[in-house]
């Protein structure tokens, strides 16, 4: 990856109005990591080739099955997956993104972006030549509310590192090990694990993220504990204010969309040749994405743009698996979607992930996490109108449904103890999580609307 994703004059108008971190940025280290594994162990190439062949065969079988069994799309997503966020930062780094509250807001906005893009509900422009190729992954994501040990959780764990800590190189897997100063993944057959940290690199520039597909982690690295997604703390979530710090043009949550694509087996759309060494011989293993020689990086190309002969109607640079600005990404292709969904059928690496709906709920009998600051909710169950009694220092109340989507958010300016009446009748019947953000953390309680 030799071209750098830099803040340029092209976006100076935007930059003038927003706070950005204007250093050179490399989009994603996934290929670099795979290449470095093969460089150390040449036998890994055969493992990678076998893995790729296996994925393509399974996707082809699934494509045939789907063509023969076309079913009416329902409103609910077919695959619902519980997320576990592991955040490893210094207090100063956490403060850069607005402290605990800022982190929490970015997590919520990130999940909204994932749920929009992975249900093809985004409205970004797509050239008419590709409009019919936009696929719907049919996946939804939400915060886990039950931990592997059965206790309650908000799905986000935070480890504050000492002030001298800078971050983790993309090759430093101690991020994913509690015993080595990081945070272990939760049972990765049931949770999709995401680490948020400062990704450092000695090769210059800045890495936004990287991902290990489950089988790739198991087969090539021999360590299933490494599977999951890592995203830099300045490249996750969606910008909601001009004063927030983000990497240049990486403020719409698309880094994680891209990394989830890798997690579900997708290659970069130009193949997996390192950026800057482009050729038209390698491919992404997906039939409906036209060949392209190299990444489109640090830009928003104008359609049509072609680099390889017979690559009609041109490059699909608005694909999530290219390197264009977040704002210029718009789609997964149908072929990519089939490939991702083949992870959920027999032989797939994520076959058990969507089978854990219980993880979205609080465990019975557990109503709040380890906080001294109590909250009380009455009546519970309710008809959608209830009263929350809270303690000193309350800053914000957020009510989420069981997929982690925000139903209501109430800022609290007078931070004295008191009560507030909340109405979520419009959200419908079901179970909700009330998350009360205090200065020292979040207290959660479930409420049932019936
Ligand atoms: Zn990538």
XYZ file of C-alpha atoms and ligand atoms in Angstrom:
451
model
C 0.000 0.000 0.000
C 2.231 2.708 -1.227
C -0.227 5.366 -2.118
C -1.372 7.281 0.857
C -4.858 8.387 1.675
C -4.089 11.986 2.446
C -5.986 15.137 3.109
C -5.635 17.120 -0.112
C -6.774 20.367 -1.631
C -9.699 18.451 -3.125
C -11.432 18.448 0.187
C -10.180 21.741 1.556
C -13.635 23.287 1.528
C -14.980 20.492 3.671
C -11.944 20.521 5.920
C -12.326 24.214 6.561
C -15.579 23.517 8.330
C -14.761 20.332 10.152
C -12.144 19.060 12.551
C -10.095 16.387 10.836
C -6.872 14.602 11.566
C -4.927 15.504 8.476
C -2.125 13.016 8.391
C -1.450 10.468 5.670
C -3.868 7.610 6.027
C -3.715 4.117 4.611
C -7.145 2.648 4.332
C -6.798 -0.936 5.471
C -4.017 -3.334 6.435
C -5.772 -6.623 5.696
C -3.766 -7.406 2.534
C -0.516 -6.268 4.128
C -1.081 -8.655 7.011
C -1.844 -11.582 4.703
C 1.225 -10.814 2.590
C 3.431 -10.632 5.675
C 2.161 -14.023 6.864
C 3.012 -15.571 3.479
C 6.426 -13.871 3.481
C 7.228 -15.527 6.813
C 5.710 -18.880 5.919
C 5.493 -19.618 2.175
C 3.267 -22.639 2.863
C 0.579 -20.157 3.914
C 0.005 -19.307 0.218
C -1.367 -22.800 -0.402
C -3.625 -22.405 2.654
C -4.863 -19.060 1.339
C -5.504 -20.541 -2.112
C -7.417 -23.476 -0.602
C -9.450 -21.102 1.558
C -10.300 -18.912 -1.461
C -11.304 -21.941 -3.532
C -13.503 -23.218 -0.710
C -15.249 -19.832 -0.340
C -15.852 -19.541 -4.093
C -17.251 -23.078 -4.337
C -19.604 -22.532 -1.409
C -20.741 -19.172 -2.820
C -21.426 -20.763 -6.219
C -23.563 -23.480 -4.634
C -25.463 -20.891 -2.604
C -25.997 -18.718 -5.715
C -27.627 -21.679 -7.479
C -29.801 -22.445 -4.465
C -30.884 -18.824 -4.146
C -31.730 -18.646 -7.852
C -33.886 -21.762 -7.517
C -35.578 -20.704 -4.303
C -36.193 -17.006 -4.728
C -38.312 -16.008 -1.750
C -40.124 -12.834 -0.969
C -37.979 -10.465 1.089
C -39.433 -9.865 4.521
C -38.962 -6.692 6.533
C -36.738 -8.296 9.169
C -33.119 -9.051 8.363
C -32.350 -12.689 7.804
C -29.163 -12.653 9.857
C -28.907 -10.863 13.237
C -25.474 -10.780 14.836
C -24.449 -9.697 18.341
C -21.496 -7.325 18.538
C -18.938 -7.004 21.325
C -16.846 -3.815 21.360
C -13.465 -3.979 23.114
C -12.017 -0.501 23.504
C -8.337 -0.106 24.442
C -7.254 3.540 24.737
C -5.583 5.979 27.090
C -7.821 8.455 28.888
C -6.430 11.203 26.637
C -7.331 9.200 23.528
C -10.797 8.496 24.905
C -11.201 12.195 25.622
C -10.277 12.946 21.987
C -13.526 11.284 20.937
C -15.586 12.886 23.704
C -14.908 10.547 26.625
C -17.243 7.715 27.544
C -20.268 9.547 26.196
C -18.551 10.333 22.910
C -17.449 6.723 22.570
C -20.926 5.481 23.290
C -22.430 7.869 20.727
C -19.944 6.708 18.078
C -20.753 3.060 18.771
C -24.461 3.745 18.368
C -23.928 5.730 15.155
C -21.625 2.999 13.821
C -24.265 0.331 14.364
C -26.800 2.524 12.563
C -24.448 2.762 9.570
C -23.844 -1.002 9.584
C -27.563 -1.711 9.729
C -28.291 0.728 6.919
C -25.544 -0.480 4.587
C -25.934 -4.197 5.333
C -29.658 -3.948 4.546
C -29.046 -1.944 1.346
C -31.082 0.920 2.803
C -28.466 3.573 2.060
C -29.441 6.134 -0.552
C -25.989 6.993 -1.934
C -25.914 7.529 -5.692
C -24.976 4.549 -7.878
C -24.321 4.792 -11.670
C -27.323 3.411 -13.552
C -25.079 0.783 -15.138
C -24.597 -0.765 -11.690
C -27.977 -0.061 -10.108
C -29.307 -3.558 -10.761
C -26.189 -5.093 -9.225
C -26.636 -3.576 -5.757
C -27.028 -6.473 -3.356
C -28.696 -6.703 0.038
C -26.605 -8.626 2.594
C -29.724 -8.858 4.776
C -27.708 -8.615 7.978
C -28.466 -6.638 11.136
C -26.175 -5.965 14.060
C -26.767 -4.973 17.665
C -24.891 -4.696 20.919
C -24.719 -7.858 22.977
C -26.556 -7.498 26.290
C -25.545 -10.861 27.731
C -21.876 -11.687 28.309
C -20.395 -15.131 27.722
C -20.622 -15.768 31.498
C -24.350 -14.998 31.460
C -24.140 -11.618 33.175
C -25.557 -8.367 31.816
C -23.535 -6.001 29.641
C -23.959 -2.967 27.432
C -21.809 -4.739 24.828
C -18.910 -2.311 25.217
C -15.909 -2.902 27.465
C -13.295 -0.207 27.965
C -9.691 -0.724 29.060
C -7.896 2.513 29.943
C -4.169 2.200 29.246
C -1.430 4.163 31.064
C -0.631 7.606 29.679
C 2.563 6.397 27.958
C 0.657 3.938 25.777
C 0.477 4.964 22.125
C -1.351 2.115 20.419
C -0.928 -1.207 18.646
C 0.873 -1.955 15.402
C -1.408 -3.912 13.088
C 0.842 -6.934 13.581
C 0.651 -6.747 17.388
C -1.914 -9.323 18.442
C -1.494 -8.564 22.151
C -4.406 -6.170 21.604
C -6.602 -9.276 21.606
C -5.159 -10.905 24.742
C -6.082 -9.852 28.259
C -2.990 -11.627 29.614
C -0.824 -9.431 27.367
C -2.437 -6.138 28.336
C -5.276 -6.133 25.799
C -8.806 -7.528 25.874
C -9.755 -11.097 24.995
C -12.473 -11.698 22.418
C -15.736 -13.070 23.677
C -16.743 -16.520 22.372
C -16.260 -15.821 18.691
C -18.705 -18.481 17.570
C -21.453 -16.311 19.097
C -20.173 -12.719 19.070
C -18.553 -10.679 16.322
C -15.649 -9.072 18.153
C -14.549 -5.525 17.364
C -11.514 -3.822 18.838
C -11.235 -0.040 18.888
C -7.752 1.299 19.527
C -5.069 3.541 18.058
C -3.589 1.486 15.209
C 0.036 2.468 14.763
C 2.383 1.569 11.939
C 6.123 1.869 11.569
C 5.866 2.028 7.776
C 4.455 5.541 7.676
C 0.952 6.890 7.339
C -1.951 5.697 9.405
C -4.009 2.511 9.227
C -7.780 2.838 9.551
C -8.563 -0.819 10.106
C -8.046 -4.492 9.348
C -9.947 -7.726 9.713
C -9.438 -11.463 9.951
C -12.051 -13.766 8.530
C -12.814 -16.666 10.931
C -11.389 -19.428 8.734
C -8.437 -17.338 7.659
C -7.562 -16.742 11.324
C -7.922 -20.419 12.110
C -6.173 -21.830 9.037
C -3.522 -19.281 8.101
C -2.713 -17.924 11.545
C -3.580 -21.024 13.537
C -5.277 -18.823 16.126
C -9.088 -18.503 16.053
C -8.760 -15.908 18.826
C -7.544 -13.391 16.261
C -10.716 -13.401 14.159
C -12.638 -10.160 14.196
C -12.360 -6.549 13.191
C -10.033 -3.790 14.379
C -10.807 -0.144 13.603
C -8.863 2.942 14.600
C -10.564 5.113 17.219
C -10.591 8.075 14.802
C -12.225 6.120 11.982
C -15.280 4.539 13.577
C -18.772 5.911 14.012
C -20.453 8.628 11.995
C -19.778 12.318 12.375
C -22.624 14.200 14.046
C -20.811 17.459 14.784
C -18.185 19.576 13.042
C -16.020 19.628 16.155
C -15.556 15.857 16.349
C -12.136 14.444 15.462
C -11.975 11.947 12.612
C -9.477 10.954 9.958
C -9.958 12.803 6.693
C -12.942 11.516 4.728
C -13.363 8.559 7.079
C -16.196 9.993 9.164
C -19.241 8.159 7.839
C -18.666 4.759 9.413
C -17.606 3.066 6.181
C -14.266 1.792 7.496
C -16.128 -0.733 9.612
C -18.486 -1.564 6.735
C -15.383 -2.325 4.632
C -13.783 -4.392 7.407
C -16.997 -6.350 7.971
C -16.809 -7.126 4.237
C -13.373 -8.682 4.832
C -14.655 -10.483 7.933
C -17.332 -12.089 5.754
C -14.650 -13.207 3.189
C -14.655 -10.327 0.697
C -11.415 -9.346 -1.002
C -10.566 -5.850 -2.115
C -12.362 -5.116 -5.345
C -9.112 -4.912 -7.352
C -7.915 -8.266 -5.982
C -5.394 -8.497 -3.182
C -2.300 -7.078 -4.843
C -0.738 -4.369 -2.711
C -1.897 -0.877 -3.588
C 0.405 0.767 -6.126
C 1.388 -2.549 -7.756
C -1.773 -2.760 -9.814
C -2.453 -5.318 -12.496
C -5.476 -6.771 -14.229
C -4.558 -10.406 -13.622
C -5.739 -10.798 -10.074
C -9.379 -10.646 -9.190
C -11.616 -10.434 -6.160
C -13.240 -13.818 -6.773
C -16.622 -12.241 -7.511
C -18.108 -12.392 -11.022
C -20.191 -9.222 -11.111
C -17.485 -6.763 -10.030
C -15.555 -5.604 -13.129
C -11.810 -6.091 -13.091
C -9.763 -3.129 -11.982
C -6.028 -2.782 -11.737
C -5.599 -0.944 -8.468
C -7.305 0.784 -5.574
C -9.071 4.101 -6.001
C -7.582 5.874 -3.048
C -7.860 9.386 -1.722
C -10.503 10.368 -4.205
C -14.009 10.095 -5.599
C -13.558 9.118 -9.273
C -16.010 10.145 -11.970
C -17.922 7.352 -13.676
C -17.097 5.794 -16.107
C -13.491 4.972 -15.305
C -11.856 1.825 -16.648
C -8.358 0.452 -16.068
C -8.548 -3.045 -17.550
C -9.699 -4.025 -21.040
C -13.100 -5.683 -21.243
C -13.938 -4.189 -17.865
C -17.303 -2.851 -18.958
C -18.979 -0.660 -17.971
C -15.995 0.519 -15.918
C -14.679 0.232 -12.398
C -17.169 -0.255 -9.584
C -15.224 2.236 -7.469
C -18.299 3.083 -5.380
C -18.080 -0.408 -3.899
C -17.459 -0.668 -0.150
C -14.394 -2.820 -0.898
C -12.532 -0.071 -2.779
C -10.639 2.720 -0.978
C -12.642 5.789 -1.996
C -13.837 8.360 0.530
C -16.562 7.228 2.916
C -18.962 9.621 1.208
C -18.384 7.991 -2.196
C -19.101 4.405 -1.120
C -22.504 3.072 -1.992
C -22.841 -0.678 -2.491
C -21.942 -4.316 -2.227
C -22.614 -6.212 -5.454
C -25.016 -9.152 -5.538
C -22.077 -11.484 -6.077
C -20.337 -10.103 -3.012
C -23.531 -10.564 -1.017
C -23.812 -14.228 -1.999
C -20.184 -14.710 -1.035
C -20.777 -13.088 2.376
C -23.953 -15.077 2.992
C -22.129 -18.307 2.151
C -20.393 -17.832 5.508
C -23.714 -18.778 7.142
C -24.265 -22.125 5.382
C -22.713 -25.521 6.105
C -18.942 -25.212 5.955
C -18.998 -21.439 6.367
C -16.832 -19.653 8.912
C -19.641 -17.704 10.603
C -22.336 -20.361 10.563
C -23.218 -19.960 14.256
C -23.028 -16.152 14.512
C -26.657 -15.395 13.533
C -28.077 -18.080 15.833
C -27.802 -16.183 19.118
C -30.785 -13.891 19.378
C -30.749 -14.417 23.156
C -27.517 -12.424 23.388
C -29.388 -9.218 22.503
C -31.434 -9.535 25.714
C -30.471 -8.962 29.285
C -30.161 -12.187 31.233
C -33.177 -12.735 33.455
C -32.667 -11.540 37.000
C -29.848 -9.187 36.051
C -30.977 -5.620 35.904
C -27.934 -3.441 36.171
C -24.203 -3.628 35.810
C -21.509 -3.029 38.397
C -22.327 0.548 39.305
C -23.158 2.122 42.617
C -25.484 4.614 40.992
C -28.901 2.979 40.957
C -31.813 3.797 38.722
C -35.393 2.742 39.197
C -38.048 2.302 36.535
C -41.778 2.091 37.270
C -44.069 0.646 36.219
C -42.226 -2.232 34.619
C -43.698 -3.766 32.539
C -45.476 -0.679 31.289
C -47.619 0.476 28.381
C -44.710 2.559 27.051
C -44.943 5.400 29.578
C -42.762 5.000 32.661
C -40.878 7.023 35.231
C -37.149 6.803 35.785
C -35.751 7.740 39.201
C -32.059 8.573 38.995
C -29.127 9.731 41.088
C -26.713 12.667 40.985
C -24.502 13.185 37.944
C -26.825 11.803 35.279
C -25.842 13.226 31.870
C -27.952 11.387 29.346
C -30.610 8.701 29.043
C -30.682 6.501 25.952
C -33.323 3.884 25.251
C -32.328 1.157 22.808
C -34.270 -1.693 21.326
C -32.750 -5.135 21.531
C -30.795 -4.645 18.314
C -29.018 -1.701 19.874
C -30.913 0.858 17.806
C -31.694 4.101 19.583
C -35.389 4.605 20.242
C -35.037 7.762 22.305
C -32.233 9.890 23.681
C -32.732 12.462 26.448
C -29.931 14.837 27.487
C -29.975 15.892 31.147
C -28.701 19.388 31.925
C -29.493 19.654 35.620
C -27.436 16.800 36.967
C -29.174 16.502 40.331
C -31.047 13.373 41.343
C -34.685 13.320 40.355
C -37.312 11.664 38.210
C -38.310 11.907 34.575
C -41.283 10.604 32.652
C -40.488 8.815 29.393
C -42.874 7.893 26.580
C -41.846 5.263 24.016
C -45.326 4.100 23.048
C -44.511 4.765 19.378
C -41.642 2.282 19.506
C -44.084 -0.589 19.993
C -44.227 -3.577 22.290
C -41.053 -5.377 23.249
C -38.041 -5.252 25.499
C -35.852 -2.151 25.671
C -32.675 -1.194 27.451
C -32.538 2.070 29.378
C -28.940 3.247 29.527
C -28.230 6.056 31.982
C -24.915 7.757 31.380
C -23.341 9.037 34.560
C -20.015 10.790 34.936
C -18.439 7.513 36.043
C -20.087 5.161 33.580
C -23.335 3.707 32.326
C -26.095 2.051 34.349
C -28.510 -0.050 32.347
C -31.888 -1.497 33.102
C -34.322 -3.375 30.943
C -37.931 -2.332 30.549
C -40.744 -4.283 28.972
C -43.489 -2.561 26.994
C -46.618 -4.642 26.585
Zn -9.531 -3.637 3.158
